[in-house]
Short mmCIF file of C-alpha atoms in Angstrom, two decimals:
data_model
loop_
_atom_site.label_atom_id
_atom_site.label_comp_id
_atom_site.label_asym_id
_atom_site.label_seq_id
_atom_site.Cartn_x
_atom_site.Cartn_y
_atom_site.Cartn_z
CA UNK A 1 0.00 0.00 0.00
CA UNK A 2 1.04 3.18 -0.86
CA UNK A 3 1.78 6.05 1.45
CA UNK A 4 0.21 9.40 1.90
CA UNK A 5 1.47 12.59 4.24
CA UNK A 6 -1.93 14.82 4.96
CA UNK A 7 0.47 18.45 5.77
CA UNK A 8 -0.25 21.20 7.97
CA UNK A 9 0.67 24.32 7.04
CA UNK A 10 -0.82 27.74 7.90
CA UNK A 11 -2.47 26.70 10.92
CA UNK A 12 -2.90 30.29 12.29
CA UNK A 13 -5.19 31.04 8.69
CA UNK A 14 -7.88 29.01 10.02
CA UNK A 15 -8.23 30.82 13.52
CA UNK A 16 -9.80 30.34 15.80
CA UNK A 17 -10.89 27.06 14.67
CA UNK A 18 -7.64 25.93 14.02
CA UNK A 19 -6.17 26.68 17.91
CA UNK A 20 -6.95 22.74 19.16
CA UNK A 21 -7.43 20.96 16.09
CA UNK A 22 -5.15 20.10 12.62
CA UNK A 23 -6.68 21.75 9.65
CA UNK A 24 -7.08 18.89 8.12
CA UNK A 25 -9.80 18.17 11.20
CA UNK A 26 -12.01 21.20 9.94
CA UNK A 27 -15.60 19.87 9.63
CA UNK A 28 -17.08 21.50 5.82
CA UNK A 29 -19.67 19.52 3.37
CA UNK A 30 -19.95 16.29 4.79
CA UNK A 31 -17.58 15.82 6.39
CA UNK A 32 -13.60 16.72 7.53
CA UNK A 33 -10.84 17.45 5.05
CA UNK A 34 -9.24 14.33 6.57
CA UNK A 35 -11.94 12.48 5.78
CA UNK A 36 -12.68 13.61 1.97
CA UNK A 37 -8.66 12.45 1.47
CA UNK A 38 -9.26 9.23 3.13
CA UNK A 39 -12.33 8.62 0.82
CA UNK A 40 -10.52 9.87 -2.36
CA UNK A 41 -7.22 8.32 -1.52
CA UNK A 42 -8.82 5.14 -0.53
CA UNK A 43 -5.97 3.25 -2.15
CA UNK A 44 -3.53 4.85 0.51
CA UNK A 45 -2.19 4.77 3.64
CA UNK A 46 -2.85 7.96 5.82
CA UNK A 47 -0.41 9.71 7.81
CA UNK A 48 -0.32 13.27 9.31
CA UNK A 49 2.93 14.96 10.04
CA UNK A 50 3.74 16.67 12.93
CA UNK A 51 2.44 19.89 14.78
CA UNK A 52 3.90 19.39 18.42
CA UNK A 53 1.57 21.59 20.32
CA UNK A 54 -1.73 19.25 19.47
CA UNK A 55 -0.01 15.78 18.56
CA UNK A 56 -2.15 14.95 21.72
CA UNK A 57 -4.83 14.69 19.64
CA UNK A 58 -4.14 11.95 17.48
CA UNK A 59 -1.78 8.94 17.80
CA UNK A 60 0.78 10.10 15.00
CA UNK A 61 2.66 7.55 13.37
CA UNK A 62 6.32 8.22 12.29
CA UNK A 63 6.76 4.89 9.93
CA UNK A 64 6.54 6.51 6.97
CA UNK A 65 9.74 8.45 7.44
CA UNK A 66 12.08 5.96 6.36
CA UNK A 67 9.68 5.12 3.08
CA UNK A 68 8.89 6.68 0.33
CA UNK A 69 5.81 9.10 0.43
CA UNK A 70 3.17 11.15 -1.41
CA UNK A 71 1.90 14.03 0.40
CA UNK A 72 -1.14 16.17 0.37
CA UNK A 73 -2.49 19.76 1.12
CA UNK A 74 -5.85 18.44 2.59
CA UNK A 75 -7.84 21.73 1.67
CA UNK A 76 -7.09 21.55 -1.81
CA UNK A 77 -10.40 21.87 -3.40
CA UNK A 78 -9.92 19.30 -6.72
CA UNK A 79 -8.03 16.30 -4.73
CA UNK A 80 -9.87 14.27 -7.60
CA UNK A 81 -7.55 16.08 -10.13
CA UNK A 82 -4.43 15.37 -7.89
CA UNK A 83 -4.65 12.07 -7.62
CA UNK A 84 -4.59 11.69 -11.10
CA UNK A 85 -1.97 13.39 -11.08
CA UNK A 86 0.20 11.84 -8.33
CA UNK A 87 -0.43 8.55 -10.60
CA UNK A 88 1.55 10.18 -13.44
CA UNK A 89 4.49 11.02 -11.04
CA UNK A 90 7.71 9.35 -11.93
CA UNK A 91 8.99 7.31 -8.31
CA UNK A 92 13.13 7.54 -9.32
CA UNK A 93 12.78 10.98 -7.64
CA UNK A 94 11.47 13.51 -5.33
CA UNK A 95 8.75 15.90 -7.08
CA UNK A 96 6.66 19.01 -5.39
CA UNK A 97 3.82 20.74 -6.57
CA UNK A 98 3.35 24.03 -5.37
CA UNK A 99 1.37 27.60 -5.32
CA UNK A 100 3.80 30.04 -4.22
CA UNK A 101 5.32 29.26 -0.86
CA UNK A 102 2.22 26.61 0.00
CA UNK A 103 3.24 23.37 -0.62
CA UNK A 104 -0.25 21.33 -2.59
CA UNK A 105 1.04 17.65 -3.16
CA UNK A 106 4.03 16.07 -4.05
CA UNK A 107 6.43 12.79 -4.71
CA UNK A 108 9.52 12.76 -1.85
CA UNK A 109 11.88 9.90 -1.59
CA UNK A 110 12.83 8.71 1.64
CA UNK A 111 16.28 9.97 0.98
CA UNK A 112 14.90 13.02 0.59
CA UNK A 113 12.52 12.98 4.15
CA UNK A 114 14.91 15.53 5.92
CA UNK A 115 15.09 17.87 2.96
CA UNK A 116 11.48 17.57 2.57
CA UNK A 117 10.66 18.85 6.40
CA UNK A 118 13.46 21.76 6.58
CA UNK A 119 11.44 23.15 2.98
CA UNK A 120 15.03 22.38 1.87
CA UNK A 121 14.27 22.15 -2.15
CA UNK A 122 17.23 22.59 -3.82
CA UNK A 123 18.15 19.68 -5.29
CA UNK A 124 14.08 18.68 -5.57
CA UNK A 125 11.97 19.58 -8.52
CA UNK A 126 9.90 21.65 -7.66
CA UNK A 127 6.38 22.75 -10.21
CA UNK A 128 4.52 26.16 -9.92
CA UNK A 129 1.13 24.85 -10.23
CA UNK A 130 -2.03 27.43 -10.14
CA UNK A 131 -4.40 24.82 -7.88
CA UNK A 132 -7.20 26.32 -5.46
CA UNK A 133 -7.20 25.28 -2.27
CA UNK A 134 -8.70 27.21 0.79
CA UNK A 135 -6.91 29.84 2.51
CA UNK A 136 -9.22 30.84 5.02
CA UNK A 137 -12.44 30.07 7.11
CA UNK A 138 -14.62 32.24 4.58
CA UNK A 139 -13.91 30.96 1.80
CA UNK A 140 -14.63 27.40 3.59
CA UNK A 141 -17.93 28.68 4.06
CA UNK A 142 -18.37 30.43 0.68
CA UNK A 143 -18.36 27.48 -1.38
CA UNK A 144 -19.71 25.34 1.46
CA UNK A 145 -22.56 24.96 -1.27
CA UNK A 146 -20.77 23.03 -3.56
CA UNK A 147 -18.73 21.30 -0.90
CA UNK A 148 -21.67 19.70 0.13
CA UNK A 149 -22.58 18.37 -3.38
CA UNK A 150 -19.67 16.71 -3.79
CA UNK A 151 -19.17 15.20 -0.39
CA UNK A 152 -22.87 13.43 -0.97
CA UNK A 153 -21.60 12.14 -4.26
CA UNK A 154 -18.58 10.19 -2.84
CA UNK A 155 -21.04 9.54 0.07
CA UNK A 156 -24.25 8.38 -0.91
CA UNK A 157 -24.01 5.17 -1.10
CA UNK A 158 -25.51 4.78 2.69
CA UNK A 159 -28.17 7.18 2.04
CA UNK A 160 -31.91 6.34 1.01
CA UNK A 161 -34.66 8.56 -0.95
CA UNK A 162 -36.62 10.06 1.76
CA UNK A 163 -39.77 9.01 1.23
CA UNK A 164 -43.44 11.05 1.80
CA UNK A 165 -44.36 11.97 5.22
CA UNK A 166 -47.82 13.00 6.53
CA UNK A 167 -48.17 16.83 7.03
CA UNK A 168 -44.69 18.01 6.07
CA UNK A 169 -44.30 19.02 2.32
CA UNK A 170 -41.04 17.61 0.96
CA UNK A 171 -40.47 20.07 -2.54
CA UNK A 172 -37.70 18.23 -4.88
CA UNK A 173 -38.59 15.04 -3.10
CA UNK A 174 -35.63 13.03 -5.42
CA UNK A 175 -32.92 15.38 -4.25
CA UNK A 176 -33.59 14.96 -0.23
CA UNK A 177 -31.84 12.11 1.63
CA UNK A 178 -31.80 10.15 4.91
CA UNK A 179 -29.56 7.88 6.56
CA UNK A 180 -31.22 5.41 9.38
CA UNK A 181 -34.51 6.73 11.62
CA UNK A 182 -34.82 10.35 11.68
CA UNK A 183 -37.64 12.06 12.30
CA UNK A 184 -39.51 15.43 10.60
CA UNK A 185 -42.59 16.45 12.67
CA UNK A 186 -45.68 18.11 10.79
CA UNK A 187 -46.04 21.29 9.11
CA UNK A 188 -42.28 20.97 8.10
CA UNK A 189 -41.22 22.20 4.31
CA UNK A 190 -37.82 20.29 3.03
CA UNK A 191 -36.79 22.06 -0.11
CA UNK A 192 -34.39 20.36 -2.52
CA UNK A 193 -35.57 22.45 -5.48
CA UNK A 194 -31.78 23.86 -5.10
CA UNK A 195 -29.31 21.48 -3.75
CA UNK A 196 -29.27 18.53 -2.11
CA UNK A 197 -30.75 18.15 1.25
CA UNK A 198 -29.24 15.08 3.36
CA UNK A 199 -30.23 14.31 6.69
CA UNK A 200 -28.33 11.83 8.79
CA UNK A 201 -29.20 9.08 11.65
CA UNK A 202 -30.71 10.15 14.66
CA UNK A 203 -31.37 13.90 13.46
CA UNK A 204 -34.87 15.54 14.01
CA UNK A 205 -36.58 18.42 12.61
CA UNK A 206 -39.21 20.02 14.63
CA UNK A 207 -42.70 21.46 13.48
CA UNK A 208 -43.37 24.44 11.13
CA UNK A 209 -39.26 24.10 10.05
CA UNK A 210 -38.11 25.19 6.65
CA UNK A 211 -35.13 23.81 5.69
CA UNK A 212 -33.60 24.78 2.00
CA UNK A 213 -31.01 22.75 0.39
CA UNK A 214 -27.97 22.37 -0.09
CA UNK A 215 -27.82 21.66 3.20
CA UNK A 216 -26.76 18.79 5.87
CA UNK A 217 -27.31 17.59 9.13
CA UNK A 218 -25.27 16.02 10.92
CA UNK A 219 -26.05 12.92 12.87
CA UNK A 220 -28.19 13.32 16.06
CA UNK A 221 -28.64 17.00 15.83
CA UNK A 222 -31.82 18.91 16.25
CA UNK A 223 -33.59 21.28 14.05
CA UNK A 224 -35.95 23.14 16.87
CA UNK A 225 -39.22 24.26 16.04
CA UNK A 226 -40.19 27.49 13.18
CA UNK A 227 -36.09 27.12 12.57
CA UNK A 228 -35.34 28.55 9.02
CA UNK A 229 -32.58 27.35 7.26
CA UNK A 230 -31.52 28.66 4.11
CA UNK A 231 -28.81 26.96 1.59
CA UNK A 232 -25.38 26.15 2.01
CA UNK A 233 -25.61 25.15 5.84
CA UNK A 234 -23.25 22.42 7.04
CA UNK A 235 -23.89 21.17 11.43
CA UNK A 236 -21.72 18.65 12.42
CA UNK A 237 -22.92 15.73 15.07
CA UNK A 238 -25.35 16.11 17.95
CA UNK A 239 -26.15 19.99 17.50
CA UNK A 240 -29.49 21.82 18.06
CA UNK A 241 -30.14 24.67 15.82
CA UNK A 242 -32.92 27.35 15.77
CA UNK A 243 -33.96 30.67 14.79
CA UNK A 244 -32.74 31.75 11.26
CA UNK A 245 -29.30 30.56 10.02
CA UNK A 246 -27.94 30.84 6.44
CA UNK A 247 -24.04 29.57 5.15
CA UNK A 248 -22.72 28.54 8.00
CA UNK A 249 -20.95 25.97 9.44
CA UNK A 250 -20.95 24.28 12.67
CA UNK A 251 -18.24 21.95 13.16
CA UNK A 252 -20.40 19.74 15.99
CA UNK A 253 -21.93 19.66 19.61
CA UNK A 254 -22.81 23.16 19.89
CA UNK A 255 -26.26 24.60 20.25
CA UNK A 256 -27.78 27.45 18.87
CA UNK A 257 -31.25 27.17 20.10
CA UNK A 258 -33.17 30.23 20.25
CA UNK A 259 -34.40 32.92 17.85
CA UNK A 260 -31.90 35.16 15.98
CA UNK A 261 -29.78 35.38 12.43
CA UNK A 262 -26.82 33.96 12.01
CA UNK A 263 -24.91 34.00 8.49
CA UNK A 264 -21.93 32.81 6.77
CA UNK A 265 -20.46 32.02 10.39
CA UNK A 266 -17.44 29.07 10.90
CA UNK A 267 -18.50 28.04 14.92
CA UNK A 268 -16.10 26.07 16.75
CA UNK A 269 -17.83 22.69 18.88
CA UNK A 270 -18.99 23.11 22.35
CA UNK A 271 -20.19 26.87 21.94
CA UNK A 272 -23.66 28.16 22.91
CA UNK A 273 -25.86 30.80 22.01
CA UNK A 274 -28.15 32.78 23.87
CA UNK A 275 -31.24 33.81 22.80
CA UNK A 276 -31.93 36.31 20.35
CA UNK A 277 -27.88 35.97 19.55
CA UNK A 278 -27.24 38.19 15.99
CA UNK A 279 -24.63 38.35 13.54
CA UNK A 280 -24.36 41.27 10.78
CA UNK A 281 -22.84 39.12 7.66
CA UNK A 282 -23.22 42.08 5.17
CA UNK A 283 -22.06 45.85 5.30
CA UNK A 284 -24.32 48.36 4.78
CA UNK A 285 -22.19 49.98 2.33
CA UNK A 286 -21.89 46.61 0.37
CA UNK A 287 -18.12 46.80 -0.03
CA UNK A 288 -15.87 44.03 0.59
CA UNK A 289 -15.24 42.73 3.95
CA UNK A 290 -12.48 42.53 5.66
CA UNK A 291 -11.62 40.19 8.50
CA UNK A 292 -8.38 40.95 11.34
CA UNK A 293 -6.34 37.77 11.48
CA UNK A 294 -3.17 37.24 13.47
CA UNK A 295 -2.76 41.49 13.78
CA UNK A 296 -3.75 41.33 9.97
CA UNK A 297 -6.60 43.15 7.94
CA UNK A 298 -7.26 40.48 5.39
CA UNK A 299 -9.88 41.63 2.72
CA UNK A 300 -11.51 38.65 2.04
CA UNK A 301 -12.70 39.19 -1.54
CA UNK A 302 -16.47 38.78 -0.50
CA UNK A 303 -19.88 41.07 0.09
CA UNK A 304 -20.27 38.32 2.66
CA UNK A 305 -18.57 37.66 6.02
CA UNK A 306 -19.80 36.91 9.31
CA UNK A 307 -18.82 35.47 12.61
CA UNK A 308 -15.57 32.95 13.10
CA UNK A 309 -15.75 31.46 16.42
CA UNK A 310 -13.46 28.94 18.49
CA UNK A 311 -14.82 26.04 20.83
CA UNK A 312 -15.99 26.45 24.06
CA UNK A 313 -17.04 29.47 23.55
CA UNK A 314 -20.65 31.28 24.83
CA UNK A 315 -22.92 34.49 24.06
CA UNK A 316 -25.41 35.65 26.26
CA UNK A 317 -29.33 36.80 25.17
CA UNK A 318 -29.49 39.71 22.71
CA UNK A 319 -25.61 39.78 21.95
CA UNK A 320 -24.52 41.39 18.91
CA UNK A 321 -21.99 40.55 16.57
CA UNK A 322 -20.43 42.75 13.85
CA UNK A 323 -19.46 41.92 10.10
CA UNK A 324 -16.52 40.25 10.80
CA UNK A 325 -16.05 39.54 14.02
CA UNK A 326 -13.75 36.78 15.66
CA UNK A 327 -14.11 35.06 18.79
CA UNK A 328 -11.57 33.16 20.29
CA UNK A 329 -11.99 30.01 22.29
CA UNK A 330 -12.87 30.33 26.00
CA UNK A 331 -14.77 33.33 25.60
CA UNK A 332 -17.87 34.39 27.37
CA UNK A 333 -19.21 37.38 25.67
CA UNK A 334 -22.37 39.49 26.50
CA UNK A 335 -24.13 42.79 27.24
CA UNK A 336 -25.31 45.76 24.73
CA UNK A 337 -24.04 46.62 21.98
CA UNK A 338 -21.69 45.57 19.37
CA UNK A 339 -18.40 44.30 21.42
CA UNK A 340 -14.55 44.38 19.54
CA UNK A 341 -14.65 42.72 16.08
CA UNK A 342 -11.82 40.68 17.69
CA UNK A 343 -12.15 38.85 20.74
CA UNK A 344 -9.04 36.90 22.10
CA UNK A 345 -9.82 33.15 23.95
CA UNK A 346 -10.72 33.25 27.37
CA UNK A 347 -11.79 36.83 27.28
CA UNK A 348 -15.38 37.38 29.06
CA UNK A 349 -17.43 40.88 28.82
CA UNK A 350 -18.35 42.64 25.71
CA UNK A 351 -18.87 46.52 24.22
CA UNK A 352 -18.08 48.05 27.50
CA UNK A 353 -15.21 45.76 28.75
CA UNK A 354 -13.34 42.76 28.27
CA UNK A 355 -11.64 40.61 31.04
CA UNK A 356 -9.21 37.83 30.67
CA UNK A 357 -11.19 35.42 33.18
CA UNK A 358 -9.52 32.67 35.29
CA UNK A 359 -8.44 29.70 33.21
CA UNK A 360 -9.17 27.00 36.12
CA UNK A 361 -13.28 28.50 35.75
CA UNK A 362 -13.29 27.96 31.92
CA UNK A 363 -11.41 24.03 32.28
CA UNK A 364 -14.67 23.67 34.82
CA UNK A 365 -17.27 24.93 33.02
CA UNK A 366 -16.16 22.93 30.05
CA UNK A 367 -16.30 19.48 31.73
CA UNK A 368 -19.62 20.25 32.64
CA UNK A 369 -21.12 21.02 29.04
CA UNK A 370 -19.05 17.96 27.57
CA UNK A 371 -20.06 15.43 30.33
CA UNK A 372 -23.58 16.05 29.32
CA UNK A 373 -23.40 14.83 25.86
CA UNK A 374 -20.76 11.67 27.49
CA UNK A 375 -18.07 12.89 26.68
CA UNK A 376 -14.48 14.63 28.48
CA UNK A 377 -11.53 16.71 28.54
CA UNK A 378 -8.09 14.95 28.61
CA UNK A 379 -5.62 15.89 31.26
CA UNK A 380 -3.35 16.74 28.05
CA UNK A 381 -6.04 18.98 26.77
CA UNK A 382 -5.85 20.63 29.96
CA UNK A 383 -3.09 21.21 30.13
CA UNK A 384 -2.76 22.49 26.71
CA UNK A 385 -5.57 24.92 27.33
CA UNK A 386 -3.64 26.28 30.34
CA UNK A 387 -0.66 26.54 28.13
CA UNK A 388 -2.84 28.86 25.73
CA UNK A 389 -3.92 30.92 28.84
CA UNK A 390 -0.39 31.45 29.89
CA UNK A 391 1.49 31.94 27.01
CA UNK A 392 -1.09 32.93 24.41
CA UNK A 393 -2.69 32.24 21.10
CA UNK A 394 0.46 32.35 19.07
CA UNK A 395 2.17 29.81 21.22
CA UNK A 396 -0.28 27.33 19.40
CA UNK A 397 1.58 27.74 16.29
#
């Protein structure tokens, strides 16, 4: 079996999703970027190099360094195209494929492993090659639309027709999907006049819901009742979503409940909104937005931009969110007003002031929320949190 290195590069791009999990973990579509190479590259065996501060995470495997290895840039949008292309790749020597200083997939001889980690290329061919891949959060959620479409093709296999249900009104019935029992309670409208519409084991959908493909739903999650929810919506596992949500994704078990807009939005797991929670994903002057990244002002080449939040992270009723605005993880934010349009982790308050609140009360709370959907937080998580908290954000990197 052949070998293949998933790559992380650019973690900080994807804050502040990216400050406890691999990029390659990021939840779009279907499914994780990890998971759409595994699928594709079924042929393979998968590794994922190295980033020390979360190797917690996963048990990393190190045989592949004295083999020879393909490697991958797991956000690359066509990864049907590249392995094609990795087919046609000669194996008497090293080869890389990239866009600029972003490595996108490659050929590297074992004799070459060292080289290949030090971004040591000079005796390596190396290929300018003009392939898309995603850069940032936004544009995750920007083309979540067709991301979906394409996960349900490699995926649909497990997936049945749904078929007619008394008192809900299923529009497009060929293009909606279930996996196992699920269950859509009456005066519900499931609209797959525009995209697919796929909803997995376990999920429910609560009386007088719209829902409006593309969209999916992750396993076990909730749609709560009169929730609207337009196209191009993504939840991950064991969520409950209400009010009125449009492009967004959430990456799993967190909970937005209650009344209240939320729009092309990236939200971390474990977070929680109170009700009546808003988020402006629009400017009034329609011009471009632009998002502050890592000290940055990044325009991000879209009308459309809304809220990018970490895990673990909670709003309280009415809060307000501006175009733009990131939350770290850890936060607790509240009160009137629109608060910073960037909120570091662990910060609690909101428009009128922002404290850095006691580590040891955020670890707490957390076990708490996870130990009611069975599950924990490591000792190494922790500890890793703490580590944040001490040294800050950029110390994840």
């Amino acid at each position: 079996m052949k070998n293949l290195l998933i790559i992380e590069q650019n973690p900080q791009n994807y804050y502040p999703v990216s400050l406890n999990r691999r990029v390659s973990k990021l939840f779009s579509g279907m499914m994780s970027f990890e998971d759409r190479v595994k699928h594709i590259f079924s042929e393979f065996k998968i590794f994922l190099n190295f980033r020390e501060k979360i190797d917690f995470y996963d048990e990393i495997d190190t045989s592949y360094c004295n083999e020879d290895i393909y490697f991958i840039e797991s956000t690359i949008k066509d990864l049907d195209f590249v392995k094609e292309s990795i087919r046609s790749i000669p194996k008497d020597r090293s080869k890389v494929y990239k866009n600029g200083e972003t490595l996108l997939y490659g050929f590297i001889k074992a004799s070459d492993i060292e080289k290949f980690y030090s971004r040591d290329f000079s005796d390596i061919e190396c290929i300018e090659c003009n392939l898309e891949y995603y850069r940032y959060l936004w544009e995750i959620v920007n083309d979540n639309h067709s991301i979906i479409e394409r996960d349900f093709s490699l995926l649909k296999s497990p997936f049945r027709n749904i078929e007619e249900i008394d008192n809900v009104t299923l529009v497009n019935r060929e293009n909606i999907f279930v996996r196992g029992e699920i269950k859509i309670k009456a005066g519900s409208i499931i609209d797959g006049s525009e995209g697919v519409v796929v909803i997995d084991e376990g999920s429910e959908i609560l009386h007088n819901s719209v829902v409006i493909g593309p969209v999916y739903i992750g396993h076990s999650t909730k749609i709560k009742i009169g929730s609207k929810i337009y196209e191009n919506c993504s939840f991950g596992p064991v969520c409950k979503i209400g009010g009125e949500v449009e492009a967004v994704i959430f990456q799993g078990y967190s909970n937005k409940q209650h009344d209240g807009f939320l729009g092309h939005a990236y939200i971390g797991s474990w977070c929680n909104f109170g009700a009546d929670t808003n988020n402006s994903d629009l400017k009034n002057n329609y011009r471009k937005v632009k998002v502050e990244l890592n000290g940055e002002l990044i325009d991000t080449e879209s009308q459309f931009a809304g809220l990018f939040m970490g895990d673990h992270t909670k709003t309280g009723i009415n809060t307000m969110f501006d175009t733009g605005t990131v939350v770290g993880m850890g936060c607790n934010v509240y009160g009137e007003g629109f608060p910073k349009r960037v909120i570091p982790s662990f910060n609690w308050g909101g428009k009128s002031k922002l404290i850095k609140y006691p580590v040891d009360r955020i670890i707490e709370t957390s076990k708490v929320v996870m130990s009611r959907r069975s599950c924990s937080l490591s000792s190494k998580e922790e500890e890793y949190y703490r580590d944040i908290f001490r040294e800050g954000e950029s110390n994840a990197w």
